[in-house]
XYZ file of C-alpha atoms in Angstrom:
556
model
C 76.777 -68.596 -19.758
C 80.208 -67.670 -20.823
C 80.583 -71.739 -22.119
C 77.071 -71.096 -24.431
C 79.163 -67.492 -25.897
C 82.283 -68.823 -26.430
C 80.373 -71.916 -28.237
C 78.059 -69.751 -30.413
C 81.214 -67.707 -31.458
C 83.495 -70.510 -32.743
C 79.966 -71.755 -34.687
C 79.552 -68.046 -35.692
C 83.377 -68.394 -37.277
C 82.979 -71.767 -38.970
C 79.691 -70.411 -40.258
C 81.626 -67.644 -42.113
C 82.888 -69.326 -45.042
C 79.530 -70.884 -45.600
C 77.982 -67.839 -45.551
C 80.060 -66.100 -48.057
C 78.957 -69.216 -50.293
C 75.531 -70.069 -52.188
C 74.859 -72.664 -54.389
C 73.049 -71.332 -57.610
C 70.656 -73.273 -60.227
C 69.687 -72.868 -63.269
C 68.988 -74.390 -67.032
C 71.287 -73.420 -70.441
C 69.112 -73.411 -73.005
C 69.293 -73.255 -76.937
C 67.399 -70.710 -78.759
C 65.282 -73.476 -79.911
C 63.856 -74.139 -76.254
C 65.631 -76.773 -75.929
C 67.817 -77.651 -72.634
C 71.976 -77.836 -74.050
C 73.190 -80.932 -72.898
C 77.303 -80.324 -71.698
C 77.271 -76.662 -71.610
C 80.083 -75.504 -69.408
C 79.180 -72.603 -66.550
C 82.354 -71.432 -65.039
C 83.433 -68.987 -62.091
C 84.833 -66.438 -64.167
C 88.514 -65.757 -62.852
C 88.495 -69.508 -61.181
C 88.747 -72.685 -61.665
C 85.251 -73.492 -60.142
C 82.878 -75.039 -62.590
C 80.396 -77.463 -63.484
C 78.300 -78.911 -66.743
C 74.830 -78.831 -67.618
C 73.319 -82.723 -67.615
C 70.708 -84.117 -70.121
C 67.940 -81.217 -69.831
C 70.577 -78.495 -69.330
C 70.397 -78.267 -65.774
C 73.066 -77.197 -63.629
C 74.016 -76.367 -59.992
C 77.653 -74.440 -58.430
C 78.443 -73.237 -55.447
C 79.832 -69.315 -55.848
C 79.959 -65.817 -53.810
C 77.612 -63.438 -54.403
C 80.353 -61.128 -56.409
C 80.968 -63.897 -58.214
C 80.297 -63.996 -62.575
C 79.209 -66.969 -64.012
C 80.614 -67.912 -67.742
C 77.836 -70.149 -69.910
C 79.561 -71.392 -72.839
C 79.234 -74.437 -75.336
C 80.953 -75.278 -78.746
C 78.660 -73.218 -81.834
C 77.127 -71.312 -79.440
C 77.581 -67.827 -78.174
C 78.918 -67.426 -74.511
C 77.093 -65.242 -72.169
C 78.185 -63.830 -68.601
C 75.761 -63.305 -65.911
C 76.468 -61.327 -62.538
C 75.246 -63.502 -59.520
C 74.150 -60.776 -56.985
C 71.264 -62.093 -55.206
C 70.182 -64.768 -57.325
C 69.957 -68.406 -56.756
C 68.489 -69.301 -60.033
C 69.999 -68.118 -62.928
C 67.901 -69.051 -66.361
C 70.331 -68.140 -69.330
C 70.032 -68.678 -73.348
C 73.187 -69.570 -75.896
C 72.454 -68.225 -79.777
C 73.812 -70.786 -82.157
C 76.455 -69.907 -85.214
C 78.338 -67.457 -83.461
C 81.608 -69.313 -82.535
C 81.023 -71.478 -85.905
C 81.035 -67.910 -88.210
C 84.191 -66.366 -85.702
C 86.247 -64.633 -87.551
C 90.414 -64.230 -86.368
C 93.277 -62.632 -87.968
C 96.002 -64.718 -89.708
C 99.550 -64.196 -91.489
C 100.252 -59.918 -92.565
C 97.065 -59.352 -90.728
C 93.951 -60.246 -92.948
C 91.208 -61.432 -91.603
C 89.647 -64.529 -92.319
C 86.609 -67.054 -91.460
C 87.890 -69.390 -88.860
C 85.961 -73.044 -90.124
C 87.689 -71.934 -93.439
C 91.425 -72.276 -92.768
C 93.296 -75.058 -93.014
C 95.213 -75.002 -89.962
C 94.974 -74.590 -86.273
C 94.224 -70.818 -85.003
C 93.919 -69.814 -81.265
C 92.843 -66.623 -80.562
C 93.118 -65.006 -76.813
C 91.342 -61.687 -76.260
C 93.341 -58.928 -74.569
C 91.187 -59.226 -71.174
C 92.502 -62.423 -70.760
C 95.973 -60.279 -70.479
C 94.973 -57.767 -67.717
C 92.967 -60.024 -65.514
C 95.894 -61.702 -63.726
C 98.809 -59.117 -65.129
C 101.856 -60.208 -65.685
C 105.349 -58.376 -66.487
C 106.121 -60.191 -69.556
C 102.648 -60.262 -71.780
C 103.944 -64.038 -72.967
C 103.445 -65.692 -69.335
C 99.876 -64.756 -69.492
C 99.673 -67.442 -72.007
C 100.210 -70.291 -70.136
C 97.368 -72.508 -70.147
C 95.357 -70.841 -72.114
C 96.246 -72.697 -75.584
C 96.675 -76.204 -76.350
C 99.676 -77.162 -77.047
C 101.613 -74.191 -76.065
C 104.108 -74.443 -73.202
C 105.188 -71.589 -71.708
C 108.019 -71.539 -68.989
C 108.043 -68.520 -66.871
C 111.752 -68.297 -65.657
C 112.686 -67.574 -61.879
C 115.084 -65.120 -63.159
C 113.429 -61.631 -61.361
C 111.933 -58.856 -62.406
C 112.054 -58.530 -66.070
C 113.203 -62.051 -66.419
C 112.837 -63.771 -70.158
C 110.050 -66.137 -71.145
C 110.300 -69.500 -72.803
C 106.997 -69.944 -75.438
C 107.459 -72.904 -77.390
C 104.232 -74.459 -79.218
C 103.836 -78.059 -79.893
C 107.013 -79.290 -78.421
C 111.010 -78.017 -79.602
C 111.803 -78.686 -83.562
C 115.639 -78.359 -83.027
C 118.225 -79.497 -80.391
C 120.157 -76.192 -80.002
C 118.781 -73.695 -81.793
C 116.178 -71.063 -80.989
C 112.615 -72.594 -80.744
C 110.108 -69.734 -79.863
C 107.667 -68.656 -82.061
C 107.749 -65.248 -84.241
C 106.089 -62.544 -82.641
C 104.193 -60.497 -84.809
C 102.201 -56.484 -83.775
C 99.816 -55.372 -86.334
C 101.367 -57.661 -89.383
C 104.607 -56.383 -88.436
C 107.214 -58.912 -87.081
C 109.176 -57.397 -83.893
C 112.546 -58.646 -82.223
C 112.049 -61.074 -79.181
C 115.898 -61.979 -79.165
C 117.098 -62.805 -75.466
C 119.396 -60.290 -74.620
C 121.446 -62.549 -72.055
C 121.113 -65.586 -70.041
C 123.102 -66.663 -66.990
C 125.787 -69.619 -68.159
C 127.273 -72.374 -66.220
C 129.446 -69.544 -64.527
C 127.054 -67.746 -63.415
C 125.144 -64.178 -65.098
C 122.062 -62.334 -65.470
C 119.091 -62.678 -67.575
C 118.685 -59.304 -69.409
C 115.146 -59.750 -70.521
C 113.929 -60.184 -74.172
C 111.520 -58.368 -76.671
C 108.262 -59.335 -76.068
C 108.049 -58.009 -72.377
C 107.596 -55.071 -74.031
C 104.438 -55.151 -74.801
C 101.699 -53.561 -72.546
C 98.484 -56.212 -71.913
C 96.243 -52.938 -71.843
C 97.160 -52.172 -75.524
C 96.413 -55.729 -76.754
C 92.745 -56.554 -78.545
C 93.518 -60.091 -79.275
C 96.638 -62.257 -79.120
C 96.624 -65.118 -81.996
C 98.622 -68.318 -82.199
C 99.134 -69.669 -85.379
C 100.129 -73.392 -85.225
C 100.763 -75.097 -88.958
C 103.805 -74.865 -91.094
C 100.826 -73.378 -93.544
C 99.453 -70.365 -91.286
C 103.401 -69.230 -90.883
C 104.593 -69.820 -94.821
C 104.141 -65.969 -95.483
C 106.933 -65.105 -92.713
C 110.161 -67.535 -93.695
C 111.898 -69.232 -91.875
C 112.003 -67.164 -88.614
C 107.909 -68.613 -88.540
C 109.179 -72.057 -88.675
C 108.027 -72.639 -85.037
C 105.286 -70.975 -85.482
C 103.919 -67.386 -84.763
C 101.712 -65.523 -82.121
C 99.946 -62.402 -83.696
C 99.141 -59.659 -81.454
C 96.493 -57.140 -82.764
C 96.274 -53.810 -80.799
C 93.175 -51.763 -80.027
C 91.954 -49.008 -82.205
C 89.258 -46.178 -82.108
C 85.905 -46.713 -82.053
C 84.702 -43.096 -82.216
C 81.140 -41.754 -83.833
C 81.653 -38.508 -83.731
C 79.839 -38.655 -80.163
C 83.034 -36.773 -78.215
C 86.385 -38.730 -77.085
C 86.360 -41.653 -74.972
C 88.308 -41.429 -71.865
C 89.682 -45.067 -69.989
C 91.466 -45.285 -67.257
C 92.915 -48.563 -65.716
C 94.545 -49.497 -62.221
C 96.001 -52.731 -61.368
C 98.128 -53.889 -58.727
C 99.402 -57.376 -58.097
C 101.794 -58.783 -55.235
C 103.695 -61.129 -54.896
C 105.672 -63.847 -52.061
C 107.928 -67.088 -52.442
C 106.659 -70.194 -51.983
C 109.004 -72.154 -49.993
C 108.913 -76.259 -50.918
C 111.789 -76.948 -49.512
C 111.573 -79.880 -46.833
C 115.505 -79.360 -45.629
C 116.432 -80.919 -42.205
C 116.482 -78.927 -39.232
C 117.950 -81.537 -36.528
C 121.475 -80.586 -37.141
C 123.427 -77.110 -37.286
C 126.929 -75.861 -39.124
C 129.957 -77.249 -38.250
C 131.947 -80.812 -39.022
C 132.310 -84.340 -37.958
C 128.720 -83.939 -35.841
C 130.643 -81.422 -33.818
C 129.739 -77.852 -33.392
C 132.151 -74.953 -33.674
C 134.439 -74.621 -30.724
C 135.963 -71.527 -32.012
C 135.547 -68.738 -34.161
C 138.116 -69.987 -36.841
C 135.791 -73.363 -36.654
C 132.627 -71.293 -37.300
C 134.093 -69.631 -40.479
C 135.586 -72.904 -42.132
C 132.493 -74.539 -41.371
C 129.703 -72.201 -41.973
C 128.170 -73.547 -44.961
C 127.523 -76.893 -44.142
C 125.329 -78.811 -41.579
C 127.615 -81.417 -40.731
C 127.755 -80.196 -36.896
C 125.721 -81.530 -33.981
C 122.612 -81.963 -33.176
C 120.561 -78.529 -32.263
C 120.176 -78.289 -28.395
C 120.007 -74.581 -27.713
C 123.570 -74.275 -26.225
C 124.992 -71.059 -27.255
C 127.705 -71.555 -29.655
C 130.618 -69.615 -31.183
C 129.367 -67.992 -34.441
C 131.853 -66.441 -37.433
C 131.416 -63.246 -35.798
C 133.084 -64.536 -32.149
C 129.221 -64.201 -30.560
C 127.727 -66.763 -29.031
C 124.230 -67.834 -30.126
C 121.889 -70.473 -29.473
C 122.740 -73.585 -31.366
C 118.931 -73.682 -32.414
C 116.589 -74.075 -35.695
C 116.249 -70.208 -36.538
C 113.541 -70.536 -38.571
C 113.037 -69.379 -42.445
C 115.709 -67.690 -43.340
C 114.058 -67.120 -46.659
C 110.516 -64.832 -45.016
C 113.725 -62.679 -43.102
C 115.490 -62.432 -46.649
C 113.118 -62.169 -49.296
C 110.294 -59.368 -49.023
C 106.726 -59.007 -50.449
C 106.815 -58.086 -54.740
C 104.499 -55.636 -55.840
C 103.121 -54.425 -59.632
C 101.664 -51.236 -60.235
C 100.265 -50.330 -63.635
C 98.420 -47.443 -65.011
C 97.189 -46.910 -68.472
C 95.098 -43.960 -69.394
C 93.986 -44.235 -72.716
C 91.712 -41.715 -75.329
C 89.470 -43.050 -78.485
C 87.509 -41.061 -80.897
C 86.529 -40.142 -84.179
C 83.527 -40.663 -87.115
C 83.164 -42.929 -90.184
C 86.153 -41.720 -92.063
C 88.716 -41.480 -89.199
C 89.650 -42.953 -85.482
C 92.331 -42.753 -83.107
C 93.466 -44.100 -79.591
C 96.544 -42.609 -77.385
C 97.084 -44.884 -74.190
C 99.923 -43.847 -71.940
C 100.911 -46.340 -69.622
C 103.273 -47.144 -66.465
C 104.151 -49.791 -64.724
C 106.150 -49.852 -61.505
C 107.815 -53.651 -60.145
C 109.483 -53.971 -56.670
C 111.019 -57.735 -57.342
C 110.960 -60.100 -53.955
C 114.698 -59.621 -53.695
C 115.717 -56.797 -51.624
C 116.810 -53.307 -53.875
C 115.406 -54.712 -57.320
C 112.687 -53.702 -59.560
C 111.507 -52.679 -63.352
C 110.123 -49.291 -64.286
C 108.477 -49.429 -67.794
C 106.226 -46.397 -69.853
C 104.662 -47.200 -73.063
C 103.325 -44.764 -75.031
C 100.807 -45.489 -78.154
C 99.514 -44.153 -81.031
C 96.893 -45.726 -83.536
C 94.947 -44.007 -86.351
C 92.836 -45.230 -89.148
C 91.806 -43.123 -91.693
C 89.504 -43.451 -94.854
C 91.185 -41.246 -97.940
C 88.018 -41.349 -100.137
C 86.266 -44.134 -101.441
C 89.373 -46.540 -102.766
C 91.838 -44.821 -100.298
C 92.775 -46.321 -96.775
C 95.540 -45.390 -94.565
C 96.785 -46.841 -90.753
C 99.422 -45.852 -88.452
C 100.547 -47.258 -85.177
C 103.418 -46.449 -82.934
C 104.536 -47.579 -79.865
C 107.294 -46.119 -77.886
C 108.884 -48.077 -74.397
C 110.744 -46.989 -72.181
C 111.951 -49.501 -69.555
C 114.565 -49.197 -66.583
C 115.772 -52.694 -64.428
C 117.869 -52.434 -61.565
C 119.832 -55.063 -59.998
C 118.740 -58.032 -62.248
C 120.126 -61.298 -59.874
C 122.928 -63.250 -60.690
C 122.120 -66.940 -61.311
C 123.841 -70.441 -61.574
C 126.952 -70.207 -60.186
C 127.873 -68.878 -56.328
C 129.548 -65.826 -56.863
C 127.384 -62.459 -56.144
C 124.297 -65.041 -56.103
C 122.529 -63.911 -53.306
C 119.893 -66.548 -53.774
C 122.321 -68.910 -53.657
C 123.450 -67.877 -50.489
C 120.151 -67.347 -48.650
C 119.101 -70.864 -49.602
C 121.783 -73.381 -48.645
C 122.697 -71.513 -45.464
C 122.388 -73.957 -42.160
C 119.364 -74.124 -40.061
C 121.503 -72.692 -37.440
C 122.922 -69.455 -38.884
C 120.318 -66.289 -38.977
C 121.106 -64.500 -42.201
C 120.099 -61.369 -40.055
C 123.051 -61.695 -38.242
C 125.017 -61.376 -41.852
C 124.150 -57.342 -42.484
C 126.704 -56.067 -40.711
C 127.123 -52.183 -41.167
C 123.129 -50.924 -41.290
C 124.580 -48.194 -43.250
C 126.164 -50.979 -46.162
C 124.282 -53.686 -46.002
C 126.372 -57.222 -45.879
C 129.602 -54.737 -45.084
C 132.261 -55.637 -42.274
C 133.408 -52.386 -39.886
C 136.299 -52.246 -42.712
C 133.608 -51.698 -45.636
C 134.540 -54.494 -47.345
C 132.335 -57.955 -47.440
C 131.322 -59.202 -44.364
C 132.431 -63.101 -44.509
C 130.752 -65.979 -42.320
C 132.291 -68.855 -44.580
C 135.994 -69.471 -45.520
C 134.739 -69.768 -49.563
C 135.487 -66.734 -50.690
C 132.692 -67.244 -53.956
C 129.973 -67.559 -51.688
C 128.533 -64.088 -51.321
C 127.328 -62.359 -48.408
C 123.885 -62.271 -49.401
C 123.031 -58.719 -48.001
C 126.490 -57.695 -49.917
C 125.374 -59.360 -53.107
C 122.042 -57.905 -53.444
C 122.645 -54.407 -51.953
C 126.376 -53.564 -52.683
C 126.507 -55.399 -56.710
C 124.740 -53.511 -59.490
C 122.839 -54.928 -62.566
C 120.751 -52.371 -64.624
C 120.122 -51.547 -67.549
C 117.922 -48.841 -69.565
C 116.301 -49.880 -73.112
C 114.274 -47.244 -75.106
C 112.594 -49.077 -78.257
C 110.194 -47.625 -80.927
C 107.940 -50.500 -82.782
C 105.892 -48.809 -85.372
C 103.961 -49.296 -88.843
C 102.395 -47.536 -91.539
C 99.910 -48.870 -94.077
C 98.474 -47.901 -96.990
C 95.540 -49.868 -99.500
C 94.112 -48.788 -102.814
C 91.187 -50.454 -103.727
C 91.374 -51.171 -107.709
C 88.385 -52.107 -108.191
C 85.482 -54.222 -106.138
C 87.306 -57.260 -105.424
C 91.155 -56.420 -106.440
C 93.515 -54.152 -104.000
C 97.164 -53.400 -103.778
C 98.424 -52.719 -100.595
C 102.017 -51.389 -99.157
C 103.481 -51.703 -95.429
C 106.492 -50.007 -93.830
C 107.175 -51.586 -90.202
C 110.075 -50.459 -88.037
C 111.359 -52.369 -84.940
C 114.777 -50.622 -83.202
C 115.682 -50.480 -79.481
C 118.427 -48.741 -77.867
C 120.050 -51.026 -74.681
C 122.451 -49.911 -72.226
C 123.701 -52.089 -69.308
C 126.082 -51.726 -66.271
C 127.495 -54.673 -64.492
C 129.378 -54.009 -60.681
C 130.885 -55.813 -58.511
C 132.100 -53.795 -55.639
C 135.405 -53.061 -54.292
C 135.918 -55.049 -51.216
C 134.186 -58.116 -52.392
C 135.966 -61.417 -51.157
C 136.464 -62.896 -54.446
C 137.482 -59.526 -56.452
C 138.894 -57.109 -53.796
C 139.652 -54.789 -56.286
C 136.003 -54.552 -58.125
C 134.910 -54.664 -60.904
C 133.150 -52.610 -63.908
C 131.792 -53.283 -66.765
C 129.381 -50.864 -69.440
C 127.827 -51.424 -72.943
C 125.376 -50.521 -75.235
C 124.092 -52.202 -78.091
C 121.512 -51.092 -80.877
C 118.922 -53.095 -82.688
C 116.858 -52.009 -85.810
C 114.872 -54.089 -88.379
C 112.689 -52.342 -91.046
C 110.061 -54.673 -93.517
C 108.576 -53.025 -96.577
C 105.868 -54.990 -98.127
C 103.383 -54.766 -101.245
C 100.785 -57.628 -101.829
C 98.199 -57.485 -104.406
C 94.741 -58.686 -103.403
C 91.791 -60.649 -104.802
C 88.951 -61.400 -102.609
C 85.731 -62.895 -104.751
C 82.836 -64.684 -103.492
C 81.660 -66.902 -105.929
C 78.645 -68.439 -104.217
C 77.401 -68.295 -100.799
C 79.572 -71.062 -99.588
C 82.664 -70.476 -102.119
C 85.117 -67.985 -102.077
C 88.558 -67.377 -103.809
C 91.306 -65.439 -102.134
C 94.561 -64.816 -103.757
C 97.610 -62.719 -102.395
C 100.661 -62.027 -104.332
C 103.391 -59.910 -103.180
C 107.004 -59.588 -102.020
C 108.978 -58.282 -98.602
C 111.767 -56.775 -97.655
C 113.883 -57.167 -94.597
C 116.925 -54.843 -93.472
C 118.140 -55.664 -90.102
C 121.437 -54.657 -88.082
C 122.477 -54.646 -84.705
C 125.716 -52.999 -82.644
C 127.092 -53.479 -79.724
C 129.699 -51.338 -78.306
């Protein structure tokens, strides 16, 4: 009897999985009754999909909470919930995608099929499903041709976007970044060198997903001709939400998203032999410190050894060093937003916060955006819009990179299989801190950091406060002629500390270093506009105009 339980639980347990699966069935059809032929029907959120074959009949295998995505080239796409259902009967309308219309250069929208170069536009949900820090990593794989190269460099970390491949050797190859026709700053503030360093972030991490109606990407020398030569590799429009009142009340949102986060450890490093030289193990304590970064010692038998501290441990694999080190990230955003209005004006306010906790102990980013965007009819030829965004964004103890010294990572990651960096925190009360208060050493290299020392004793923060806004105003001449004026402002204020402590083995003494710098860039524009439609299939559109670009920076 207890044989037949124990067997009907462990079939009860593999039976699980298929249970929370169920294969679903259907046929795509066109709104001319006929079956599509290649539609795709994806998972939503996965990579889980299938096609329809000759009479648009299809089969996957989902969960019941799952949302299936039916979508084909000139065809509308539709998204079912599965629920219960096993068959799932769904029609595409064709001429939608083929009549979609996107927004290209200073914000004008035009009839996709009509351009002459490649547009890719990403709606904003695509931004908030998996959230990331820096808006530009949600990107990645989303566009062809678009590479994007999400930098281990930790919380608030620059992003690498380059599309279609790197047009110069040394010089800066990321596209313009444009918000609301307005072109913003996405300099890096810093990057580790050869000597080591921080990565202070850049500009377009300041953008919050939940703000964002559609991102653009604008490929061609052609789509990026009205923005000089800072658009010569291109340019990624971002087009924020607005009101959509009718005079029926205000609109309340609220969003809640939380993400975490672990390392992924690759590494296939040997774990036969522990620290010491000439396949010996330490015999002494002076042995243990002059040898405690490599794995040149003997082969791992469990004797207990002399370690740098004069205690004798096991000579033994310890284990991952990196799941003791490292701890669980975490991303917590809210974003609260209001929309309203009628037919002659609308507005949305979001306020949002996000709070990071990095995977490397005493680090994080704190970051508030507030917005602001109102349209607003001013009679019958009058039309006026104004956005404003204000950040405010706090990073503590960005990581030093490259080079050894006050790289924690560094540390953590080449020690030997037989050295528990437990046994490296010393005072509980200053982490990584010998009974003296100073650095608590366990290798004779004085630039290899103590990697409790590095991340909880150094300091690398900064505070940026940065104010991207735009006003816009259009008077429509007559029918098919308007004249139209902009006034975009971009300026951030950045200030930065940099610590190494006293009683660190390489600078005994310290170290202490403050700065501030100041950004601001201001466009004014007036175009002229003549939109005329001919005939039903010809149209002529001509712009004329002129811009003006004032841009300084301090540091002090």
């Amino acid at each position: 009897m207890k044989n037949f339980t124990l067997l009907s639980l462990l079939l009860l347990l593999f039976a699980l999985p298929a249970m929370a699966q169920k294969t679903v069935t259907g046929t795509v059809i066109g709104d001319d009754g006929e079956g599509l032929i290649g539609a795709t029907v994806l998972e939503a959120g996965t990579s889980n999909g299938t096609i329809t074959d000759i009479d648009g009949k299809y089969s996957i295998s989902v969960g019941n909470d799952a949302t299936l995505e039916f979508s084909m080239t000139g065809y509308s796409t539709r998204r079912i919930t599965v629920g219960n259902q096993t068959m799932i009967n769904t029609t595409l309308e064709a001429g939608v995608a083929l009549d979609e219309i996107v927004v290209t250069a200073l914000g004008i929208e035009r009839d996709k099929k009509a351009l002459g170069y490649s547009v890719t536009e990403v709606s904003g949900e695509d931004f908030t499903e998996a959230r990331e820090i820096n808006v530009a990593n949600s990107l990645s794989g989303k566009v062809a041709g678009v590479n994007v190269s999400s930098t281990a460099t930790g919380s608030g970390g620059s992003t690498r976007v380059i599309i279609r491949g790197n047009s110069s050797i040394s010089g800066n190859n990321q596209p313009l970044y444009v918000v609301d026709g307005v072109p913003i700053d996405n300099s890096n503030l810093g990057s580790a060198g050869m000597w080591g360093g921080q990565d202070w972030g850049d500009g377009i991490q300041s953008i919050n997903p939940d703000d964002i109606e559609t991102m653009t990407v604008l490929k061609g020398n052609t789509a990026a001709a009205l923005y000089g030569f800072r658009a010569a590799n291109g340019v990624i429009l971002i087009t924020t939400k607005s009101g959509k009142g009718k005079g029926k009340g205000i609109g309340i949102e609220f969003n809640s998203n939380i993400v975490a986060e672990s390392l992924l450890d690759f590494r296939d490093f040997q774990t036969q032999f522990g620290h010491g030289a000439n396949g010996m193990a330490p015999a002494t304590e002076a042995d243990a410190i002059a040898n405690g970064l490599v794995s040149w010692g003997g082969r791992l038998d469990g004797s207990n050894v002399l370690q740098f501290d004069g205690v004798s441990r096991p000579y033994s694999d310890v284990g991952s060093n990196l799941d003791r080190f490292y701890r669980t990230g975490s991303t917590f955003t809210n974003t609260l937003s209001f929309t309203g209005g009628n037919e002659e004006f609308n507005f949305r306010a979001s306020a949002s916060n996000l709070d990071n906790k990095g995977i490397i102990p005493n680090s994080g980013l704190t970051r508030r955006n507030f917005t602001l965007k109102a349209n607003a009819k001013l009679g019958e030829k009058w039309n006026a819009t104004m956005s404003g965004t204000y950040v405010n964004e706090s990073v503590e103890n960005r990581p030093r990179l490259s080079d050894s010294p006050g790289n924690a990572n560094y540390t953590v990651w080449t020690l030997p299989a037989s050295i528990n960096v437990d046994n490296l925190k010393g005072d509980p009360n200053k982490l990584g801190a010998d009974t003296d208060g100073t650095e608590l050493k366990f290798n004779d290299n004085n630039f290899v950091t103590n990697p409790w020392w590095a991340a909880n004793q150094f300091e690398a923060s900064n505070t940026r406060n940065r104010l991207i806004g735009n006003f816009q105003l259009r008077y429509d001449i007559l029918d098919d002629l308007y004249i139209q004026g902009r006034a975009g402002l971009d300026t951030w204020f950045d200030r930065r500390r940099n610590l190494t402590p006293y009683g660190t083995a390489y600078s005994p003494r310290g170290q202490l270093s403050e700065d501030s710098r100041t950004f601001q860039e201001l466009n004014l524009e007036l175009i002229l506009g003549y939109n005329k439609q001919i005939t039903e299939d010809v149209s002529l559109n001509l712009i004329a105009g002129g811009n003006q670009l004032r841009n300084g920076n301090e540091r002090v």
